[in-house]
mmCIF file of C-alpha atoms in Angstrom:
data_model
loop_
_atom_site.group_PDB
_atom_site.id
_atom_site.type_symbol
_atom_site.label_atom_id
_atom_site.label_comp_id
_atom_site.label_asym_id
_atom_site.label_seq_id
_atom_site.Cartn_x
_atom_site.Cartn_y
_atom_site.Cartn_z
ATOM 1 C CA UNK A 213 118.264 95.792 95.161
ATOM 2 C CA UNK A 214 115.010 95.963 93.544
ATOM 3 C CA UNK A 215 112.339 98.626 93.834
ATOM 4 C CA UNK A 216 109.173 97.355 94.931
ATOM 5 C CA UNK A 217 105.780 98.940 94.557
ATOM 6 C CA UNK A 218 102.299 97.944 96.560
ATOM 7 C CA UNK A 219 99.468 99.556 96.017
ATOM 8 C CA UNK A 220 97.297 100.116 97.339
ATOM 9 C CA UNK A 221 99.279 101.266 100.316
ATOM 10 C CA UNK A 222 96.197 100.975 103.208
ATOM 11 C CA UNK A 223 92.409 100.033 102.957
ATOM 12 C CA UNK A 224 89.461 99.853 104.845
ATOM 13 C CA UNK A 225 86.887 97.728 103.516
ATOM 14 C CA UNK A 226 83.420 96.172 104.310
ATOM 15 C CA UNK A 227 82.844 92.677 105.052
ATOM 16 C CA UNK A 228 82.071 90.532 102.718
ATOM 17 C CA UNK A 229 84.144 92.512 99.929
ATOM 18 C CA UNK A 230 87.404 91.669 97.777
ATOM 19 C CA UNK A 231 90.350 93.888 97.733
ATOM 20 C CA UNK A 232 93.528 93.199 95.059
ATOM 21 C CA UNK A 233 96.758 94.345 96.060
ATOM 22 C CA UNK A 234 99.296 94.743 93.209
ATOM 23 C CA UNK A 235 102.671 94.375 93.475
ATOM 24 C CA UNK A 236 105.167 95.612 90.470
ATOM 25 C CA UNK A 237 109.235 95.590 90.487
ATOM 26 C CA UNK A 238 111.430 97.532 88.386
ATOM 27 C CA UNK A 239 113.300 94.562 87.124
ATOM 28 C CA UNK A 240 112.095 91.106 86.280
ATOM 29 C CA UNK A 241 112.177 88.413 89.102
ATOM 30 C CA UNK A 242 112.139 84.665 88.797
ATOM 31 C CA UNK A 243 110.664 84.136 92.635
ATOM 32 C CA UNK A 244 107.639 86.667 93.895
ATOM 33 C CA UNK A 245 105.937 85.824 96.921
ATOM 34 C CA UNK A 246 102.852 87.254 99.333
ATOM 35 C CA UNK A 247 103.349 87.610 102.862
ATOM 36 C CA UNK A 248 100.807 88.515 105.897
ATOM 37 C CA UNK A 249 101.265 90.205 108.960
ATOM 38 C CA UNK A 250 98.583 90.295 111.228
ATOM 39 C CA UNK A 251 98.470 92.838 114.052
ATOM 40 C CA UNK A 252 101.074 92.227 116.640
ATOM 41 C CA UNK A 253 102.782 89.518 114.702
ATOM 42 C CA UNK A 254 105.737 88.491 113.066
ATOM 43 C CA UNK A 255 105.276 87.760 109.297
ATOM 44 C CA UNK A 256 103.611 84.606 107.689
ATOM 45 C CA UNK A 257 104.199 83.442 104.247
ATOM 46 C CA UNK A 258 100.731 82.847 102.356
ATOM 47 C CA UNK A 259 101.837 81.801 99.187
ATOM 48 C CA UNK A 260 104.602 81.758 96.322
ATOM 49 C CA UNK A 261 103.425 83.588 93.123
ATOM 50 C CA UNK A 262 105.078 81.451 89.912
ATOM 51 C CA UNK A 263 105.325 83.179 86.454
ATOM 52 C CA UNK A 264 103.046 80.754 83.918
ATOM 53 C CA UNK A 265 101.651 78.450 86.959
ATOM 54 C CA UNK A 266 99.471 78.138 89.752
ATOM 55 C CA UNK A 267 100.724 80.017 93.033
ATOM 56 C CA UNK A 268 101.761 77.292 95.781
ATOM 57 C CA UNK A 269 100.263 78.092 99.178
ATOM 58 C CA UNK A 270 101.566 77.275 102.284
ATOM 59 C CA UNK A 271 99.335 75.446 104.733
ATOM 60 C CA UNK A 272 96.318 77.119 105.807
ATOM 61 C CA UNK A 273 96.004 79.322 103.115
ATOM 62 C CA UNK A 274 93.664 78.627 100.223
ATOM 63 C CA UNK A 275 93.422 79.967 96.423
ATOM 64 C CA UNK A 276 89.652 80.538 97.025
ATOM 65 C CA UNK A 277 90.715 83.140 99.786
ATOM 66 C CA UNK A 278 93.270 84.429 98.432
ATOM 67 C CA UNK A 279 93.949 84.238 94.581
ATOM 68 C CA UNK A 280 96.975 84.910 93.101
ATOM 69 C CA UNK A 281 98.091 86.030 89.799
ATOM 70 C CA UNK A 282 101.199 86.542 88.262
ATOM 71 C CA UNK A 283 100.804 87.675 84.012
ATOM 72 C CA UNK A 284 104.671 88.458 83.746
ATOM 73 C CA UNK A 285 107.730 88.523 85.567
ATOM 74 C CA UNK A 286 107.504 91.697 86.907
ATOM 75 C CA UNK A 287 104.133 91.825 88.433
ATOM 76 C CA UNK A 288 101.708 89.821 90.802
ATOM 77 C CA UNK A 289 98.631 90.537 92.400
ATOM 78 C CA UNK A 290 96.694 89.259 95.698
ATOM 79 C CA UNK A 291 93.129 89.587 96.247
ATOM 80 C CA UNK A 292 91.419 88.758 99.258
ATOM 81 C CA UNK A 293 88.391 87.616 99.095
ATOM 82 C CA UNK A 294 84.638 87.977 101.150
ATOM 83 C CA UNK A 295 86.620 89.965 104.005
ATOM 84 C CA UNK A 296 86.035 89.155 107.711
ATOM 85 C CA UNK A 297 87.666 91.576 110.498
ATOM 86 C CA UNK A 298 90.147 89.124 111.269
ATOM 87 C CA UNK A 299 91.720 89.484 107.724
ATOM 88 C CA UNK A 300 92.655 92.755 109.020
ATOM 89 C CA UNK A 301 96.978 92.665 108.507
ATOM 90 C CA UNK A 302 99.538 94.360 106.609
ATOM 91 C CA UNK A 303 100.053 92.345 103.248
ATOM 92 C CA UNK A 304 103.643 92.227 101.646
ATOM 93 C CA UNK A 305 105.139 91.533 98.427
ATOM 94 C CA UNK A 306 108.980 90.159 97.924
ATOM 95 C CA UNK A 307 111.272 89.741 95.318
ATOM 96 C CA UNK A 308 113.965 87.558 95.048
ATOM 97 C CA UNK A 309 116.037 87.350 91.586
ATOM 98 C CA UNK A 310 117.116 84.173 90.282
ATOM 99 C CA UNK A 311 120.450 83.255 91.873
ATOM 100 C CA UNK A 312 120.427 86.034 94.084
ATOM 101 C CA UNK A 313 119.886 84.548 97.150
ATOM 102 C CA UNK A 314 118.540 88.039 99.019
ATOM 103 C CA UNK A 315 114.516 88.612 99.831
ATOM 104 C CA UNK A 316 113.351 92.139 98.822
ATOM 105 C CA UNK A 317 110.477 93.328 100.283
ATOM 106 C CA UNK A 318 107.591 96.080 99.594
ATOM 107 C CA UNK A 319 106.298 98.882 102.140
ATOM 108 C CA UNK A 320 103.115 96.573 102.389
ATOM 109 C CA UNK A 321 99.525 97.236 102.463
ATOM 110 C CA UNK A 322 97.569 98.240 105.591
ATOM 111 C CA UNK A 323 94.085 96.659 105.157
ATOM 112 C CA UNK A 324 91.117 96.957 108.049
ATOM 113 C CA UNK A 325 87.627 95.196 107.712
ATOM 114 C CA UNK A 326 84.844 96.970 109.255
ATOM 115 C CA UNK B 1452 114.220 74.695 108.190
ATOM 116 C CA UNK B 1453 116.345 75.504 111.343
ATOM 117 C CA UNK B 1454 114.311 77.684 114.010
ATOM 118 C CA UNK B 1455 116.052 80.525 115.423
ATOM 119 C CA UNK B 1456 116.010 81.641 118.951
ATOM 120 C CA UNK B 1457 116.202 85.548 119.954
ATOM 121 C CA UNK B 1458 115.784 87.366 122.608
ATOM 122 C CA UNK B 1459 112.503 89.369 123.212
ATOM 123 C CA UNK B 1460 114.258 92.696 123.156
ATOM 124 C CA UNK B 1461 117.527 94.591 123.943
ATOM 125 C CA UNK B 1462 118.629 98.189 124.573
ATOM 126 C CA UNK B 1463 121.377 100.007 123.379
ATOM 127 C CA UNK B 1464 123.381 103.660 123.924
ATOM 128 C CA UNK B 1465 123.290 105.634 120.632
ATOM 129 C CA UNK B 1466 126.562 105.587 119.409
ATOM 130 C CA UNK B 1467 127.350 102.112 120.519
ATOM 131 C CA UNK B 1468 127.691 99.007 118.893
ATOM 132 C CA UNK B 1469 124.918 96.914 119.319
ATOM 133 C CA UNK B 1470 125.319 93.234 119.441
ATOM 134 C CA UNK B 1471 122.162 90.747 118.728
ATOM 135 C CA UNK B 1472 122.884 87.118 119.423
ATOM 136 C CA UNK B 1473 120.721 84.212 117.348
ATOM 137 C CA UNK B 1474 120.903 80.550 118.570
ATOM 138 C CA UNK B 1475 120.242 78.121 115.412
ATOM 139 C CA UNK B 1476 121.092 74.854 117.026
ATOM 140 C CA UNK B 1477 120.214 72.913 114.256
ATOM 141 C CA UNK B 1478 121.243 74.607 111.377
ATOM 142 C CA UNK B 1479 122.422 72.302 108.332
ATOM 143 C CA UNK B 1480 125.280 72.451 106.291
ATOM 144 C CA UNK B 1481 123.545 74.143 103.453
ATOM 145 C CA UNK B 1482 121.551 76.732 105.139
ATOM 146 C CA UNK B 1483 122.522 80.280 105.556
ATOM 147 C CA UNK B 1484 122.070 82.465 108.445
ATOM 148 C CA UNK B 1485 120.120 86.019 107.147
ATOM 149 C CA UNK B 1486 119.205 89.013 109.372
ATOM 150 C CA UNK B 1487 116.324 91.365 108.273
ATOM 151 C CA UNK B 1488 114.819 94.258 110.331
ATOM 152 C CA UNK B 1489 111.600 96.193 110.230
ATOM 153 C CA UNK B 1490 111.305 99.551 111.159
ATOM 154 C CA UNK B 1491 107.460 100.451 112.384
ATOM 155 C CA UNK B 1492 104.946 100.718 109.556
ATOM 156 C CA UNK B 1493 107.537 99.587 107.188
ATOM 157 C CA UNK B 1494 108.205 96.225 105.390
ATOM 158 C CA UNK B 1495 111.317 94.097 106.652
ATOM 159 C CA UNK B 1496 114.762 95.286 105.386
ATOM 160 C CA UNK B 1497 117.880 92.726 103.999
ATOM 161 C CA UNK B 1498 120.674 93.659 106.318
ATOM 162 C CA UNK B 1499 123.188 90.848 105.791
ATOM 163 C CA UNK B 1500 123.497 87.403 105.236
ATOM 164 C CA UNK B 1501 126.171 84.336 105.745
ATOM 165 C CA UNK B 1502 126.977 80.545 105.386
ATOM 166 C CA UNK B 1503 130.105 79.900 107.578
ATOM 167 C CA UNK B 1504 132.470 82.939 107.227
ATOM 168 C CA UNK B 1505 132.135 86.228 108.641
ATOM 169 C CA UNK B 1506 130.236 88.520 106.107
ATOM 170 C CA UNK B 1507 130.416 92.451 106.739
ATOM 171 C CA UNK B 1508 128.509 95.242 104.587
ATOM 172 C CA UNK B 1509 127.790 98.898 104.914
ATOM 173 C CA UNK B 1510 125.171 97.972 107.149
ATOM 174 C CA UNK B 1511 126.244 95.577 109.897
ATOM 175 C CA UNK B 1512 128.939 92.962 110.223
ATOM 176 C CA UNK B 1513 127.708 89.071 110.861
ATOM 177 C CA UNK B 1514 129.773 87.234 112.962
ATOM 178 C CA UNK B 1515 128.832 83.302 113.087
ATOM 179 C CA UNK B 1516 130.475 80.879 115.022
ATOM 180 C CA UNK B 1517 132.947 78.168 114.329
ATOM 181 C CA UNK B 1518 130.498 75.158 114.510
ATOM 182 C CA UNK B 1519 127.324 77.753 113.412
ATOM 183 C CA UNK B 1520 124.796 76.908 116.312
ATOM 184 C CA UNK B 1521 125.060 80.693 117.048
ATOM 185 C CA UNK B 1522 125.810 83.900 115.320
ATOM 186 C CA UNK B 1523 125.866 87.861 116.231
ATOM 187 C CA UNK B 1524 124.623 90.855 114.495
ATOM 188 C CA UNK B 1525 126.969 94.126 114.925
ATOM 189 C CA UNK B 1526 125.524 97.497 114.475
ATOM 190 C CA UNK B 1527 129.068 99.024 115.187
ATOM 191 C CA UNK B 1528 127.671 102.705 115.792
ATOM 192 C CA UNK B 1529 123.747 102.327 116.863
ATOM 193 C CA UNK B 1530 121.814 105.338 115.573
ATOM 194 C CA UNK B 1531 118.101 106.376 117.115
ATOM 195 C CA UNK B 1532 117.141 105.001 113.309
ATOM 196 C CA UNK B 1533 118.072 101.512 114.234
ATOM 197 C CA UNK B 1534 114.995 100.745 116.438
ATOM 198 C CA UNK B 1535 113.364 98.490 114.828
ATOM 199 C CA UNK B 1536 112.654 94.461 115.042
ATOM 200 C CA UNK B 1537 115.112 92.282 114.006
ATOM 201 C CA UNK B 1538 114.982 89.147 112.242
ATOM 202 C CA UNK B 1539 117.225 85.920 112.616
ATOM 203 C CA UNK B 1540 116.295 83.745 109.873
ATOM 204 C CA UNK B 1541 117.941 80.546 108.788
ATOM 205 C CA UNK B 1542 117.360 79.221 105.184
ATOM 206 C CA UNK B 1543 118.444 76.905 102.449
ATOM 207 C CA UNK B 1544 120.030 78.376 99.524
ATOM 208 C CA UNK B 1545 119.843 77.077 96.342
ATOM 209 C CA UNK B 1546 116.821 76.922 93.652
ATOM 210 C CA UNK B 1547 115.368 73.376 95.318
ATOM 211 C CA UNK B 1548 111.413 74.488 95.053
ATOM 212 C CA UNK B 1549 110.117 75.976 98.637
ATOM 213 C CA UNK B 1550 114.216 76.833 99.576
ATOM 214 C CA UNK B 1551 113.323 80.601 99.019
ATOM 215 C CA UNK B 1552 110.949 80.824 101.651
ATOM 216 C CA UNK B 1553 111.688 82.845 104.844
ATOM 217 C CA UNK B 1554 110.149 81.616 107.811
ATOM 218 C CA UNK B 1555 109.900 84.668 110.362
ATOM 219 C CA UNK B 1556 110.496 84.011 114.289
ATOM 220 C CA UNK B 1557 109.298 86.841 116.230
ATOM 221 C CA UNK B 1558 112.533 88.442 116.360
ATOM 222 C CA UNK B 1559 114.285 90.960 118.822
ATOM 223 C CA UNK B 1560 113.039 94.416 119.762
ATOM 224 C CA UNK B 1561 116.165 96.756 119.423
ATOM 225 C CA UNK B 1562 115.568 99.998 121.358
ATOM 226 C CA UNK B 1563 118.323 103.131 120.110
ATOM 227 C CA UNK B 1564 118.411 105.390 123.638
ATOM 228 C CA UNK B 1565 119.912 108.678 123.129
#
């Protein structure tokens, strides 16, 4: 499995700020995607992070919220963008090699919005 | 994708096998049945994963069904560390662009009692 690393690991932020989680694996990865988990919740998908192209979001999720990069294959970032409270969540990072067929995911980020 | 149906939560004996059932109805020929959990404050574990046989690992065993509208999760020896949420997740395999997604229901609630 791969080792996953998310930092930074929990926030608290002001409105109207950005924060950029980074997420790095120990091996390189064809697929890398950005999950959210909002308080309570089960996990949503925001977006798929693809190495040399734009990151394809999933519906109701914009790049002006919540850019994505991804410079190599073992590295992506998230920022969100001009927080509100409500984009208080835990943000996670998986992995998934080419072929492999399995989802790896990081400990997450812990972000609250004052 | 195929949507899952769990139950809200379950308790089990420590020491016993614990046995959570997954109805995916409508589950295609190519999609494979995967089970995750998350333990609190942590991001969602692989546990197993299946297409039509019965898959075991060092984790759990996956038992599906003979015409897959159902399968079972086996923790054969439940620990106090096994509380956690689980995740019944059907998906495509393959490399077809937006198969690698998982789509998160809001799983089952596995209580260890010691």
């Amino acid at each position: 499995s791969a080792v996953i690393s998310q930092k930074p690991s929990r926030d608290i932020c002001q409105r109207g700020t950005s924060l950029t989680i980074q997420c790095q694996v120990d091996s390189q990865v064809t697929m890398m995607f950005w999950y959210r988990q909002q308080p309570g919740q089960s996990l949503t998908l925001i977006a798929t992070a693809n190495q040399g192209s734009e990151a394809t979001y999933e519906s109701g999720f914009v790049i002006d919220k919540f850019p994505i990069s991804r410079p190599n294959l073992t590295f992506s970032t998230l920022t969100v963008s001009n927080m509100s409270p409500e984009d208080s969540s835990i943000y996670l990072c998986s992995v998934e090699g080419e072929g492999k067929n399995i989802q790896y995911f990081g400990a997450g980020t812990r972000l609250s919005v004052l | 994708d195929a949507k899952t149906t769990q139950p809200t939560s379950m308790d089990c004996a420590e020491g016993r096998a614990a046995n959570l059932p997954c109805n995916h109805s409508t589950i295609s020929g190519n999609e494979y049945v995967y089970w995750y959990r998350q333990i609190h404050s942590q991001g969602p574990q692989y546990i197993i994963h299946g297409l039509k046989n019965n898959e075991t690992n060092e984790m759990a065993s996956l038992i599906i069904t003979e015409d897959r509208k159902s399968s079972t999760l086996i923790l054969p020896h439940a620990t106090l560390r096994d509380t956690a949420v689980y995740y019944c997740i059907v998906r495509r395999g393959g490399l077809i662009q937006g198969a690698q997604k998982l789509v998160f229901g809001q799983g089952t609630r596995l209580t260890i009692n010691p």
